[in-house]
Each structure stands twice: as structure tokens, then as C-alpha cells.
Amino acid sequence: MGARIERQKNILDYTLAALLRRKRKNAVLVLVYTLIVFLLASVVFFSRSLQREAADLLQGAPEMIVQRQVAGRHELIPLAYLEKIKKIRGVQAARGRLWGYYYDPVVGANYTLLVPESREVAPGTMAVGEGLARLRLSAVGDDIEFRTHDGSLKELKIARIFPAELGLVSSDLVLVAEEDFRGLFGMPRELVTDLAVQVRNPKELPTIAYKIAEALPDTRQILREEILRTYDAVFNWRGGILIAILSGSVLAFILLAWDKASGMSMEERREIGVLKAIGWETADVIQMKCWEGLAISLTAFLPGVLLAYAHVALTSAGLFEPVLKGWAVLYPHFSIKPYLDVSQVAALFFLAVVPYTVATIIPSWRAAIVDPDAVMR
Amino acid sequence: MIRIVEVKKVFNAGKPNEFAAIQGISLNLEDQKATVLKGPSGSGKTTLLSLIGCMARPTGGRIWLQEREITSLPERFLTEIRRKTFGFVFQQPNLIKGLTALENALLPAYPLGEPYGDIKKRGLRLFDLLDIGPKAQSKVEWLSGGEAQRVTIARALINDPAIIIADEPTAHLDTTRSREFMDILGRLKGEGKTLILSSHDPLVFESPVVDRVIQVRDGRIESETE
Ligand SMILES: Nc1ncnc2c1ncn2[C@@H]1O[C@H](COP(=O)(O)OP(=O)(O)OP(=O)(O)O)[C@@H](O)[C@H]1O
Ligand SMILES: [Mg+2]
């Protein structure tokens, strides 16, 4: 047992000494490798965080939304529709929602305006996202002017600012009171943006949706799952760019491994021959190469993953910012909560460490099974 | 005792460039004696040494090492025998560049699972014995030809083998260095090692250390002198 460990230790010692001989070459290799792992891990961590963000978002979303359609387009819906919906069996509650977008020409950004269900925002005030406050250089107590539907100006006082940690969606959010919302957009009292419906038993959702469609033929019903799909589509579109980066790094990685696999130098071959001739077994040589692959890939893997985590956690994947900026002008400072789960890291490990190590071993194995007498000449 | 019976070695068998390097050699090599294989270039000396040293398998015939028939052993056992029984001094130094002289000499011991400290002590003792103690930590690229050769001797001795095989050991050495080398071999023989050499250098086969000279030509034994 002790001899086995000593043997591994001796072989590992040799491997490290051998690696240190080609300091520059191996340093460049590790550097490139680290960069690839970094990109790969950043993409994985980042998209994972976005997914979680979407899931969080959805938690608060109503199970079903009813929208009125006119000529195939979303229209304001009369509050009177609520009565018909509430009569349908299985409907627990239904309420009107008021929300919309406002373009602020001062900073060239779109805000999402929303009337909260609870009457937490007093008329004449608003609660805003951190991104908006930053963009307008405003603090709590400051007034912000809005241009109403008829061209007049309306001032709202910032009563509260959501902290950045609340995430992506809250960054451009403005919560206002109902009267301010209606005043701003000139929306009649009897209309709302859409209706949120709560049901007693989620299994009945499709049936209830069908009944609502029958009772109110000019509406369409959007189930939470469908919203999820929409969000997915948005995230996926962004994700597509990320996937491009991802496949790019995987490709680079394969090239690296390929280069390693095919590019065993004469020098290396000769060394393997010498080791075999002086009494190393094929297994010893393979173990040595295994250590070599592990040493290089782990030296690249650990810092690569740590850097990627820092990149996502501390700078909210700042390097991807130019790619993702189209999201909103407000994007840059939204901070995403990084999620780290073991399976992700394990997947990265298998993607990054295992193939490289295997790619290191196979050609050496081929070099190691030849008869050692070649060295005698 | 090494018994070689009707050994043949054919390279590239069945191909147009087929070549029979050893064409049936029978030979007994006694323990603790020094034997030199002598012969022109291409006569098969290196090939025969590699067969004796378990580096390659003969195409025909058998070789016994003590009571053990080695020609039919699987590769794993051959390696085992090679590293425990034989120490090699190759025609070329075959040192691994970038490592120190000492590290090179210790390499054959690594897979045996001895603690590094012990191996190192043994290596340093050998270096002192061979008068290259001060060169232990030098990179092998910087060594002179004679020093490099003595490092390969240290490497051959690190696992304390019973048999030392040296292929043209003096080819790269001047007269003084060659004499020194033969002195070292004499000492090793005195310690009870079996020596098997190949050489066409008179300094080797006329040396008093050598017990037996075997003349090889075209893969056959031509003559023998005691
Ligand atoms: N792998 C091989 N394939 C084909 N021919 C080989 C191979 N190895 C050796 N030979 C041939 O076998 C013959 C004997 O070679 P060997 O190296 O044993 O000669 P040698 O007596 O050691 O010569 P030298 O004194 O030049 O070292 C040579 O003609 C060589 O070309
Ligand atoms: Mg030769």
C-alpha cells in the first residue's frame, strides 16, 4: 500500500519536473486553456442565472391572464368582463391589472409602469428601479417629470428605490398609483390593461380558459406556462449569442485537445522510449501522462471557474455586456444573482478536464506500447 | 547464467525489406563474468543485446535467465525483469533533457515505489563512487561526454541489477575516459556483477577486465577467444 502511494508520488514528481522544463510552452497552454474554461463557465453560470431569474419572475405571475383582442391586437379590456369571469365555476378570484410602457426621451430609455395590487404607492409618488434612478441621477424625494398623453407635464416624487439585487426586471420598473397611471395615459376608469385570474385547482386551468373563451369571445387566455415560454424565447434569443460563445469555446477546446492528441513531438516520443527502456511499464508511462493531463487541466480549470464565478457574481457578466446591452439601456448595472450548483460544476469538469486528459493519454499509450529496443540505436 | 539457444531475429518478417539480423545464435553466459561481443557494424551486436536484456523478443529460439525461460513471458513480466535484473548503458546516452543529472539517474527506481529520500541517497552514493558528485544538480545538457556516460552508469546501477549491459560504451569517449570506464567496470565485476558488452574498441576487448570475447558476423558467432 505504502509502496503504491510512493510510486504515484514519484511518478507525479517526475511529471511536474518534466512539465516545468517547458515552462513557457506550458504556461501559454494553461493560459489559453484557462481562458476557454473561463468563457465556458461564464456562459454556463450566466445562462443559469438568467433561467433562475425567469423562474423567480414567474413565481409572482398570475396563473392566467385574460386579454381583449381587437383585430388580433392587444386592447384595453372593460372591467365589466370581470363579472362574467367570476361567475365561472372554479374561478377563485379575478382582478384588473394596469401596466404599460413609457419612453423617457431625456435618457432614451423605456420604463415599465405598473400599478401594484396593494395600494402601497400614494398618488403623486412612485417607487422606481435602481437602474432608472441611476440613469436619471435621482434619489428618494426627487421629482421626475412625465409627459402625459395630452402633452402636459406631470411630476411624480420618488418615494422608494428598489435595490439592484431585486434583479433584472425591477431595474426599469416604475410603480405608480392608479389615478396617476390613468392620468398619464388618459385611460378611462372602466378599462384596464388586462385581467389576472386565479383558479381553485390548477388542473382546471385549460377548462376554465376554454369557458372564458366561450363567454368572452373577443379575449384570449394566456396561461403561466405560456408566459414561461415567451420569457424563454427572450432569454433564448440572448442565449443564442451565448450559445455561439459556448460553441466557440468548445470548438477551441477541441482544437486544443486535438493538437495535443496529434502533436506529440519526437522529443516526447523519445522520452517515453527511454523511460520504457530503463524499466518503466506501459502503465507507468500512462499514469505519468494522466498526471500531466490532470495537472494542466486542473491548473486551468480551477482559476477558470473561479474567475467565471467572479465575473458573473461581481460584474454581472460584464464582458458579455456589449452583447446583451440591447436588452435595455438600463441593462448595464442590473446585478444578477449567481447560482452555483454542484451538477453545473461537475458538468464543466467533465467537459474541460476529462477530454483533455484522455487526449493526453491516448497518443502516449500508442507511443508506450512499442518495443523499447528502438532506444538502443 | 544466461542460456541462449538457437536464437533468431528477423526484422520486417514477410515484407520485401525482410532482414534476418540474428541467424541462429547459441551461447552460455556465466554469472560474474565480463563478455564482449565484437564485430563489424551491422553484424547484430545491439540486436543480440536487446534480446538478452528483454527489450525485444526473438523471432525464434529461446533464452533462459537462470531457471526462467524469458522469451515467452508477457510484456509486464519482461518489464519487471528488465528493471530488476538489468542495468543498461546504451550506445547513445539517452538522458532526458531538462532534468538534472541526479534525476535522470533515479528514473528507473521511481515506479518501484521506494520512498524518494531512499532512492536519492542511493543515487548520491553512486555519484560519489563515479566521481560525479558535484554534477548531481547540473542539467544533463551541460555535462561533458564522459560525465554524461557516468550518469548513465549511475542510472544503470540505481536498482542494483545483477547484470549490466553496455552497448558500445566507449564510442564517445577519449582514451583516458575509456580506461576510466573499464576501471569502473572492473570494480563492478569485483562486486559480483555480470557484464555483457559490445564493442569494436581494442581498449575494451583487450582489457584485463574482459573474460571472453565473442566475434559476431552477419548475425552468427564467428569465433570466440577466452
Ligand atoms: N528495427 C529494424 N528494422 C529493420 N532492420 C533493423 C532493425 N534494427 C536493426 N536492423 C538491422 O539489423 C542489423 C543489425 O543491427 P545492429 O544494430 O544489431 O548492428 P550492430 O552490430 O549493433 O552495429 P553497430 O556496430 O553499427 O552498432 C543491421 O543491418 C540493421 O540495419
Ligand atoms: Mg550497435
XYZ file of C-alpha atoms and ligand atoms in Angstrom:
635
model
C 0.000 0.000 0.000
C 2.702 2.442 1.071
C 4.772 1.446 -1.941
C 1.839 2.198 -4.209
C 1.484 5.684 -2.855
C 5.232 6.261 -3.014
C 5.175 5.061 -6.589
C 2.416 7.518 -7.513
C 4.256 10.262 -5.665
C 7.487 9.538 -7.517
C 5.721 9.450 -10.867
C 3.898 12.677 -10.056
C 7.192 14.285 -9.029
C 8.695 13.326 -12.339
C 5.646 14.637 -14.212
C 5.850 18.023 -12.524
C 9.602 18.247 -13.067
C 9.038 17.349 -16.725
C 6.291 19.956 -17.096
C 8.435 22.657 -15.531
C 11.085 22.067 -18.184
C 8.873 23.632 -20.802
C 7.721 26.498 -18.652
C 6.795 28.917 -21.380
C 5.022 26.443 -23.618
C 3.009 25.010 -20.759
C 2.258 28.443 -19.315
C 0.791 29.537 -22.652
C -1.159 26.307 -22.838
C -2.582 26.755 -19.345
C -3.382 30.377 -20.098
C -5.326 29.595 -23.262
C -7.000 26.732 -21.509
C -7.962 28.924 -18.544
C -9.447 31.467 -20.912
C -11.567 28.822 -22.595
C -12.748 27.396 -19.292
C -13.470 30.933 -18.151
C -15.673 31.669 -21.170
C -17.367 28.320 -20.966
C -18.063 28.628 -17.246
C -19.192 32.246 -17.588
C -21.754 31.256 -20.185
C -22.982 28.359 -18.100
C -23.222 30.353 -14.892
C -24.757 33.333 -16.614
C -27.438 31.487 -18.521
C -28.227 29.524 -15.413
C -28.718 32.777 -13.512
C -30.979 34.122 -16.241
C -33.048 30.978 -16.109
C -33.441 31.347 -12.399
C -34.324 34.978 -12.861
C -37.092 33.985 -15.227
C -38.324 31.338 -12.835
C -38.399 33.842 -9.974
C -40.249 36.240 -12.169
C -42.843 33.689 -12.920
C -43.449 32.797 -9.322
C -45.205 36.103 -8.865
C -47.051 35.946 -12.152
C -50.757 35.088 -12.157
C -51.820 31.647 -13.331
C -53.901 33.072 -16.127
C -54.164 36.408 -17.856
C -57.127 37.428 -19.950
C -56.525 39.970 -22.687
C -59.004 41.542 -25.073
C -58.131 41.291 -28.724
C -59.256 43.708 -31.405
C -58.173 42.939 -34.924
C -55.709 40.460 -33.479
C -54.071 43.030 -31.274
C -53.991 43.509 -27.524
C -56.656 46.055 -26.493
C -57.736 47.561 -23.192
C -60.308 45.356 -21.521
C -63.525 46.547 -19.783
C -63.685 45.892 -16.028
C -67.234 44.659 -16.649
C -65.711 41.446 -18.044
C -64.631 40.591 -14.503
C -68.228 39.870 -13.512
C -68.669 37.245 -16.209
C -65.359 35.595 -15.313
C -66.063 35.467 -11.611
C -69.315 33.565 -12.346
C -67.433 30.676 -13.952
C -67.063 27.685 -11.660
C -63.607 27.115 -10.351
C -62.513 30.742 -10.552
C -61.307 31.858 -7.180
C -60.562 35.498 -7.858
C -60.079 37.882 -10.748
C -58.766 41.440 -10.892
C -57.870 44.064 -13.402
C -54.216 44.979 -13.973
C -52.827 48.272 -15.140
C -49.409 48.363 -16.772
C -47.685 49.848 -19.770
C -44.511 51.324 -21.121
C -43.293 54.877 -21.053
C -40.497 56.186 -23.237
C -38.349 58.760 -21.492
C -36.809 60.975 -24.173
C -34.419 62.538 -21.650
C -32.405 59.366 -21.294
C -33.770 57.456 -24.264
C -34.994 54.531 -22.196
C -38.233 52.624 -21.832
C -39.733 52.272 -18.387
C -42.263 49.662 -17.364
C -45.096 51.365 -15.480
C -47.211 49.219 -13.219
C -49.998 49.820 -10.710
C -49.315 47.489 -7.793
C -52.124 45.343 -6.499
C -51.648 46.591 -2.973
C -52.209 50.306 -2.736
C -48.672 50.818 -1.489
C -47.901 53.798 -3.682
C -49.607 57.079 -2.695
C -50.907 59.314 -5.509
C -48.255 61.771 -6.693
C -45.408 59.419 -5.719
C -43.758 56.405 -7.250
C -41.337 53.606 -6.481
C -38.599 53.145 -9.113
C -35.931 50.624 -10.018
C -32.319 51.234 -9.250
C -31.404 51.432 -12.926
C -33.839 54.204 -13.582
C -32.774 56.210 -10.532
C -29.177 55.918 -11.617
C -29.912 56.917 -15.166
C -31.875 59.963 -14.065
C -29.317 60.754 -11.333
C -32.189 60.867 -8.886
C -32.602 59.998 -5.237
C -35.565 59.449 -2.940
C -37.509 62.703 -2.657
C -36.633 63.927 -6.169
C -39.342 64.697 -8.690
C -39.355 63.261 -12.178
C -41.427 64.837 -14.945
C -43.552 62.739 -17.200
C -45.204 63.900 -20.392
C -48.856 62.834 -20.331
C -50.955 61.614 -23.253
C -52.217 65.131 -23.980
C -48.784 66.778 -23.902
C -48.969 68.297 -20.436
C -46.332 67.608 -17.792
C -46.868 65.609 -14.647
C -44.417 65.380 -11.751
C -44.071 62.315 -9.567
C -41.955 62.140 -6.442
C -39.666 59.171 -5.862
C -40.815 57.569 -2.630
C -38.717 54.444 -2.819
C -35.941 52.887 -4.916
C -35.743 49.118 -5.403
C -32.320 47.793 -4.609
C -30.315 46.414 -7.509
C -30.359 42.922 -6.019
C -34.001 42.596 -6.900
C -32.737 41.785 -10.310
C -33.237 42.222 -13.954
C -36.918 43.071 -14.205
C -37.095 45.616 -11.424
C -34.346 47.754 -12.882
C -36.602 49.730 -15.216
C -39.744 49.349 -13.144
C -41.930 52.289 -12.005
C -44.737 51.630 -9.557
C -47.418 54.353 -9.597
C -50.879 54.886 -8.104
C -53.932 54.081 -10.213
C -55.066 57.689 -10.638
C -51.591 58.762 -11.764
C -51.433 55.885 -14.245
C -54.832 56.736 -15.735
C -53.979 60.439 -15.771
C -50.669 59.844 -17.512
C -52.048 57.666 -20.298
C -55.593 59.090 -20.417
C -57.130 55.710 -19.715
C -60.875 55.665 -18.924
C -61.957 54.406 -15.487
C -63.839 51.403 -16.827
C -60.862 49.962 -18.741
C -57.756 48.095 -17.570
C -54.755 46.609 -19.370
C -55.675 43.008 -18.741
C -57.243 40.705 -16.164
C -55.477 38.321 -13.815
C -57.423 35.205 -12.926
C -56.813 32.842 -10.041
C -58.324 29.374 -10.041
C -59.019 26.962 -7.243
C -57.424 23.951 -8.868
C -54.570 24.435 -11.345
C -55.602 21.247 -13.145
C -58.775 23.005 -14.256
C -56.867 25.834 -15.912
C -57.378 24.639 -19.501
C -61.122 24.017 -18.898
C -61.618 27.402 -17.295
C -59.642 29.065 -20.048
C -61.952 27.391 -22.541
C -65.059 28.559 -20.662
C -63.774 32.124 -20.541
C -63.118 31.998 -24.258
C -66.734 30.906 -24.813
C -68.200 33.536 -22.517
C -65.957 36.337 -23.841
C -65.221 35.564 -27.471
C -63.071 38.685 -28.013
C -60.488 37.648 -25.407
C -57.545 35.366 -25.323
C -56.265 33.485 -22.317
C -52.591 33.309 -21.508
C -51.518 30.646 -19.081
C -48.471 30.945 -16.909
C -46.755 28.180 -18.835
C -47.173 30.182 -21.989
C -45.581 33.188 -20.336
C -42.730 30.999 -19.355
C -42.344 30.046 -22.968
C -42.340 33.689 -24.016
C -39.707 34.550 -21.486
C -37.783 31.543 -22.575
C -37.911 32.840 -26.097
C -36.486 36.166 -24.996
C -33.816 34.558 -22.907
C -33.131 32.116 -25.662
C -32.587 34.819 -28.187
C -29.980 36.304 -25.901
C -28.993 32.795 -25.129
C -28.324 32.222 -28.808
C -25.438 34.630 -28.666
C -24.255 32.927 -25.541
C -24.532 29.598 -27.270
C -22.364 30.979 -30.048
C -19.752 31.860 -27.445
C -20.266 28.488 -25.853
C -19.792 26.546 -29.054
C -16.829 28.750 -29.893
C -15.104 27.815 -26.692
C -15.995 24.174 -27.061
C -14.503 24.292 -30.537
C -11.351 25.985 -29.286
C -11.216 23.349 -26.653
C -11.485 20.508 -29.119
C -8.757 22.076 -31.224
C -6.571 22.261 -28.148
C -7.209 18.625 -27.340
C -6.695 17.620 -30.953
C -3.449 19.486 -31.145
C -2.376 17.689 -28.030
C -3.502 14.328 -29.331
C -1.843 14.579 -32.702
C 1.114 16.745 -31.869
C 3.260 14.528 -29.757
C 6.759 15.651 -30.595
C 9.671 13.390 -31.462
C 11.229 14.581 -28.236
C 8.277 13.311 -26.202
C 8.240 10.018 -28.068
C 11.930 9.546 -27.431
C 11.452 10.283 -23.756
C 8.731 7.681 -23.484
C 11.058 5.225 -25.251
C 13.849 5.965 -22.781
C 11.542 5.539 -19.793
C 10.352 2.203 -21.139
C 13.887 1.062 -21.883
C 15.108 1.804 -18.370
C 12.283 -0.203 -16.857
C 9.073 1.797 -16.782
C 5.987 -0.196 -17.616
C 3.432 0.973 -20.146
C 1.119 1.533 -17.177
C 3.707 3.765 -15.501
C 4.040 5.874 -18.616
C 0.278 6.193 -18.929
C -0.049 7.146 -15.304
C 2.605 9.775 -15.815
C 0.672 11.197 -18.771
C -2.523 11.021 -16.781
C -0.943 13.151 -14.074
C 0.284 15.503 -16.754
C -3.185 15.926 -18.244
C -4.707 16.396 -14.814
C -2.035 18.839 -13.721
C -2.544 21.035 -16.763
C -6.300 20.847 -16.931
C -6.824 21.342 -13.214
C -4.405 24.274 -13.148
C -6.586 25.797 -15.856
C -9.940 24.580 -14.587
C -9.856 25.932 -11.047
C -8.869 29.537 -11.816
C -11.057 29.493 -14.929
C -14.141 28.535 -12.952
C -13.345 30.885 -10.067
C -12.786 33.786 -12.448
C -16.026 32.991 -14.248
C -17.897 32.914 -10.976
C -16.416 36.263 -10.007
C -17.240 37.547 -13.475
C -20.893 36.620 -13.119
C -21.249 37.378 -9.422
C -19.265 40.596 -9.131
C -19.578 42.190 -12.548
C -22.834 40.545 -13.649
C -21.053 39.033 -16.614
C -19.692 42.443 -17.570
C -17.760 41.085 -20.518
C -20.975 39.958 -22.168
C -22.454 43.404 -21.635
C -21.883 44.685 -25.174
C -23.675 41.629 -26.475
C -26.594 41.912 -24.123
C -26.916 45.640 -23.986
C -29.794 45.685 -26.430
C -31.892 44.360 -23.613
C -32.454 47.821 -22.293
C -30.494 50.972 -21.862
C -30.877 50.195 -18.215
C -29.130 46.872 -18.529
C -25.572 47.696 -17.555
C -25.960 47.875 -13.828
C -28.539 45.277 -13.211
C -26.984 42.740 -10.986
C -27.757 39.106 -11.327
C -27.663 36.676 -8.515
C -25.195 33.964 -9.402
C -26.370 30.449 -8.798
C -23.815 27.782 -8.309
C -24.864 24.208 -8.247
C -22.729 21.145 -7.996
C -24.092 19.494 -11.109
C -23.095 22.519 -13.176
C -19.545 22.484 -11.896
C -19.426 18.730 -12.364
C -20.601 19.115 -15.962
C -17.949 21.750 -16.580
C -15.381 19.488 -15.038
C -16.280 16.648 -17.340
C -16.328 18.962 -20.307
C -12.981 20.543 -19.540
C -10.794 18.129 -17.627
C -11.717 14.673 -18.836
C -11.378 15.064 -22.624
C -8.077 16.862 -22.294
C -6.663 14.222 -20.014
C -7.839 11.476 -22.328
C -6.395 13.344 -25.299
C -3.082 13.423 -23.474
C -3.098 9.760 -22.615
C -4.072 8.128 -25.900
C -1.104 9.141 -28.059
C 1.313 8.349 -25.228
C -0.259 4.987 -24.876
C 0.393 4.398 -28.553
C 3.976 5.537 -28.095
C 4.399 3.444 -24.972
C 3.321 0.074 -26.333
C 6.125 -0.148 -28.882
C 9.128 -2.306 -28.062
C 11.688 -0.327 -26.150
C 14.620 -1.621 -28.195
C 14.271 1.340 -30.596
C 16.120 3.352 -27.976
C 19.132 1.084 -28.292
C 20.056 2.504 -31.677
C 23.741 -17.986 -16.067
C 22.125 -16.903 -19.302
C 21.446 -19.661 -21.813
C 20.785 -18.638 -25.392
C 19.559 -21.420 -27.678
C 19.202 -21.117 -31.439
C 18.016 -17.522 -31.210
C 16.901 -15.759 -34.388
C 15.691 -12.246 -35.005
C 14.046 -11.268 -38.259
C 13.011 -7.675 -38.845
C 10.014 -6.846 -41.061
C 9.175 -10.515 -41.498
C 7.120 -11.228 -44.606
C 7.787 -7.849 -46.161
C 10.095 -7.106 -49.075
C 12.589 -5.483 -46.704
C 12.739 -8.578 -44.513
C 16.089 -8.816 -42.764
C 17.494 -11.536 -40.548
C 19.761 -9.713 -38.101
C 20.410 -12.742 -35.878
C 20.532 -16.042 -37.702
C 20.702 -18.665 -35.011
C 22.996 -17.983 -32.085
C 23.568 -20.350 -29.171
C 25.604 -19.155 -26.243
C 26.008 -19.596 -22.493
C 26.976 -16.581 -20.416
C 28.230 -17.297 -16.927
C 27.443 -15.157 -13.922
C 30.006 -12.619 -12.703
C 31.990 -12.721 -15.901
C 32.624 -9.977 -18.450
C 31.778 -10.883 -22.037
C 32.339 -8.658 -25.075
C 30.507 -9.044 -28.371
C 32.837 -7.876 -31.094
C 32.089 -7.472 -34.752
C 31.685 -5.114 -37.676
C 28.948 -2.575 -37.875
C 25.597 -4.149 -38.657
C 26.657 -7.599 -37.501
C 23.842 -7.776 -34.929
C 25.530 -6.874 -31.627
C 22.956 -4.367 -30.496
C 20.156 -6.665 -31.585
C 21.517 -9.553 -29.570
C 21.995 -7.360 -26.504
C 18.390 -6.123 -26.766
C 17.173 -9.734 -26.894
C 19.210 -10.702 -23.843
C 18.053 -7.565 -21.987
C 14.347 -8.299 -22.565
C 13.982 -5.225 -24.741
C 12.647 -7.212 -27.670
C 11.554 -10.765 -28.336
C 13.438 -13.159 -30.600
C 11.667 -14.429 -33.711
C 12.841 -17.942 -32.907
C 14.822 -19.820 -30.259
C 14.803 -19.471 -26.511
C 16.605 -17.581 -23.787
C 16.843 -18.724 -20.159
C 17.705 -16.340 -17.396
C 18.787 -18.559 -14.520
C 15.945 -21.099 -14.447
C 13.435 -18.836 -16.118
C 12.565 -19.013 -19.781
C 12.011 -15.387 -20.711
C 11.137 -15.465 -24.410
C 7.538 -16.459 -23.801
C 6.821 -14.165 -20.863
C 4.179 -11.475 -21.215
C 5.274 -7.886 -21.519
C 4.556 -6.999 -17.872
C 6.956 -9.635 -16.600
C 9.591 -8.665 -19.131
C 9.499 -5.105 -17.818
C 9.719 -6.396 -14.297
C 12.809 -8.493 -15.136
C 14.321 -5.679 -17.132
C 14.211 -3.201 -14.298
C 15.250 -5.573 -11.535
C 17.863 -7.683 -13.283
C 19.416 -5.487 -15.937
C 21.128 -2.165 -15.987
C 21.630 -0.645 -19.423
C 24.268 1.650 -20.804
C 23.068 2.478 -24.291
C 25.017 3.340 -27.406
C 23.644 6.892 -27.041
C 23.486 8.429 -23.569
C 19.650 8.700 -23.843
C 19.402 11.114 -20.957
C 16.228 13.148 -20.584
C 16.983 16.778 -21.279
C 15.936 19.466 -18.865
C 16.215 17.239 -15.833
C 19.235 17.222 -13.551
C 21.876 14.518 -13.747
C 20.676 13.048 -10.474
C 17.014 12.983 -11.500
C 17.993 11.147 -14.659
C 19.886 8.550 -12.694
C 16.967 7.995 -10.309
C 14.327 7.453 -13.018
C 14.441 3.618 -13.148
C 13.665 3.488 -9.424
C 10.556 5.694 -9.499
C 7.985 3.028 -10.420
C 9.283 0.626 -7.776
C 7.578 2.599 -5.038
C 10.539 3.257 -2.802
C 10.430 6.496 -0.808
C 12.136 9.264 -2.759
C 14.546 10.023 0.095
C 15.966 6.499 -0.007
C 16.375 6.494 -3.775
C 18.103 9.838 -3.646
C 20.565 8.717 -1.007
C 21.446 5.702 -3.101
C 21.836 7.888 -6.189
C 24.151 10.331 -4.442
C 26.316 7.494 -3.192
C 26.648 6.191 -6.759
C 27.510 9.680 -7.990
C 30.306 9.898 -5.409
C 31.561 6.466 -6.370
C 31.675 7.536 -10.022
C 33.341 10.871 -9.183
C 30.465 12.983 -10.459
C 29.084 14.008 -7.051
C 29.434 17.753 -7.780
C 27.470 17.354 -11.004
C 24.368 15.876 -9.374
C 22.296 19.018 -9.676
C 23.543 20.080 -13.123
C 21.200 19.859 -16.063
C 22.295 16.985 -18.295
C 22.720 19.305 -21.311
C 25.731 20.859 -19.627
C 27.593 17.628 -18.948
C 30.667 16.573 -20.895
C 30.551 13.295 -22.813
C 32.404 11.405 -20.089
C 30.236 12.852 -17.342
C 27.087 12.010 -19.251
C 28.298 8.463 -19.651
C 28.907 8.117 -15.948
C 25.403 9.432 -15.279
C 24.089 6.641 -17.496
C 26.186 4.164 -15.496
C 24.676 5.518 -12.282
C 21.243 5.137 -13.886
C 22.082 1.542 -14.852
C 23.107 0.784 -11.271
C 20.341 2.533 -9.346
C 18.194 -0.580 -8.949
C 21.264 -2.663 -8.098
C 20.951 -5.083 -11.037
C 22.851 -8.359 -11.287
C 23.666 -7.904 -14.969
C 24.961 -4.824 -16.729
C 24.546 -4.493 -20.465
C 26.671 -1.848 -22.153
C 26.394 -1.237 -25.888
C 29.494 0.417 -27.386
C 30.162 2.182 -24.091
C 33.404 3.804 -25.206
C 32.289 5.012 -28.616
C 32.030 8.602 -27.458
C 34.939 8.640 -25.067
C 38.631 9.519 -25.453
C 41.336 7.074 -24.415
C 41.661 8.308 -20.853
C 37.895 8.275 -20.317
C 37.661 4.821 -21.883
C 40.295 3.478 -19.478
C 38.457 5.036 -16.558
C 35.287 3.409 -17.757
C 36.934 -0.014 -17.910
C 38.225 0.550 -14.371
C 34.703 1.223 -13.204
C 33.547 -1.961 -14.906
C 36.372 -3.851 -13.208
C 35.152 -2.604 -9.854
C 31.597 -3.648 -10.639
C 32.756 -7.087 -11.698
C 34.657 -7.275 -8.418
C 31.358 -6.608 -6.648
C 29.887 -9.620 -8.389
C 28.067 -8.133 -11.365
C 27.776 -9.905 -14.696
C 28.900 -7.708 -17.594
C 27.817 -8.055 -21.204
C 29.330 -5.504 -23.592
C 29.538 -4.864 -27.256
C 32.444 -3.016 -28.763
C 34.937 -2.822 -31.569
C 37.292 -0.783 -29.454
C 40.518 -2.740 -28.618
C 40.671 -0.815 -25.365
C 37.583 -2.749 -24.370
C 38.120 -6.237 -25.692
C 41.807 -6.285 -24.819
C 41.139 -5.048 -21.294
C 42.110 -7.405 -18.448
C 38.621 -6.991 -17.069
C 37.172 -8.924 -20.001
C 36.958 -12.702 -19.656
C 35.592 -13.605 -23.014
C 35.377 -12.077 -26.490
C 32.793 -13.332 -28.961
C 33.225 -12.412 -32.593
C 29.912 -11.848 -34.358
C 29.450 -11.513 -38.105
C 26.233 -11.353 -40.118
C 24.147 -12.479 -37.191
C 26.260 -15.527 -36.405
C 29.027 -16.305 -33.981
C 32.236 -16.472 -35.982
C 34.775 -17.286 -33.311
C 35.457 -16.995 -29.645
C 38.501 -16.159 -27.565
C 38.856 -16.606 -23.818
N 14.018 -2.306 -36.494
C 14.780 -2.752 -37.527
N 14.237 -2.963 -38.732
C 14.982 -3.404 -39.762
N 16.278 -3.662 -39.679
C 16.897 -3.480 -38.494
C 16.171 -3.007 -37.361
N 17.029 -2.924 -36.330
C 18.253 -3.321 -36.806
N 18.167 -3.647 -38.088
C 19.267 -4.158 -38.923
O 19.832 -5.243 -38.256
C 21.229 -5.272 -38.466
C 21.941 -5.412 -37.140
O 21.790 -4.198 -36.419
P 22.551 -3.937 -35.052
O 22.125 -2.598 -34.560
O 22.306 -5.069 -34.170
O 24.054 -3.886 -35.508
P 25.332 -3.606 -34.631
O 26.174 -4.802 -34.731
O 24.949 -3.122 -33.307
O 26.017 -2.434 -35.457
P 26.833 -1.152 -34.910
O 28.181 -1.625 -34.587
O 26.845 -0.230 -36.078
O 26.088 -0.634 -33.768
C 21.577 -4.001 -39.205
O 21.819 -4.314 -40.566
C 20.343 -3.127 -39.059
O 20.170 -2.365 -40.223
Mg 25.040 -1.330 -32.263
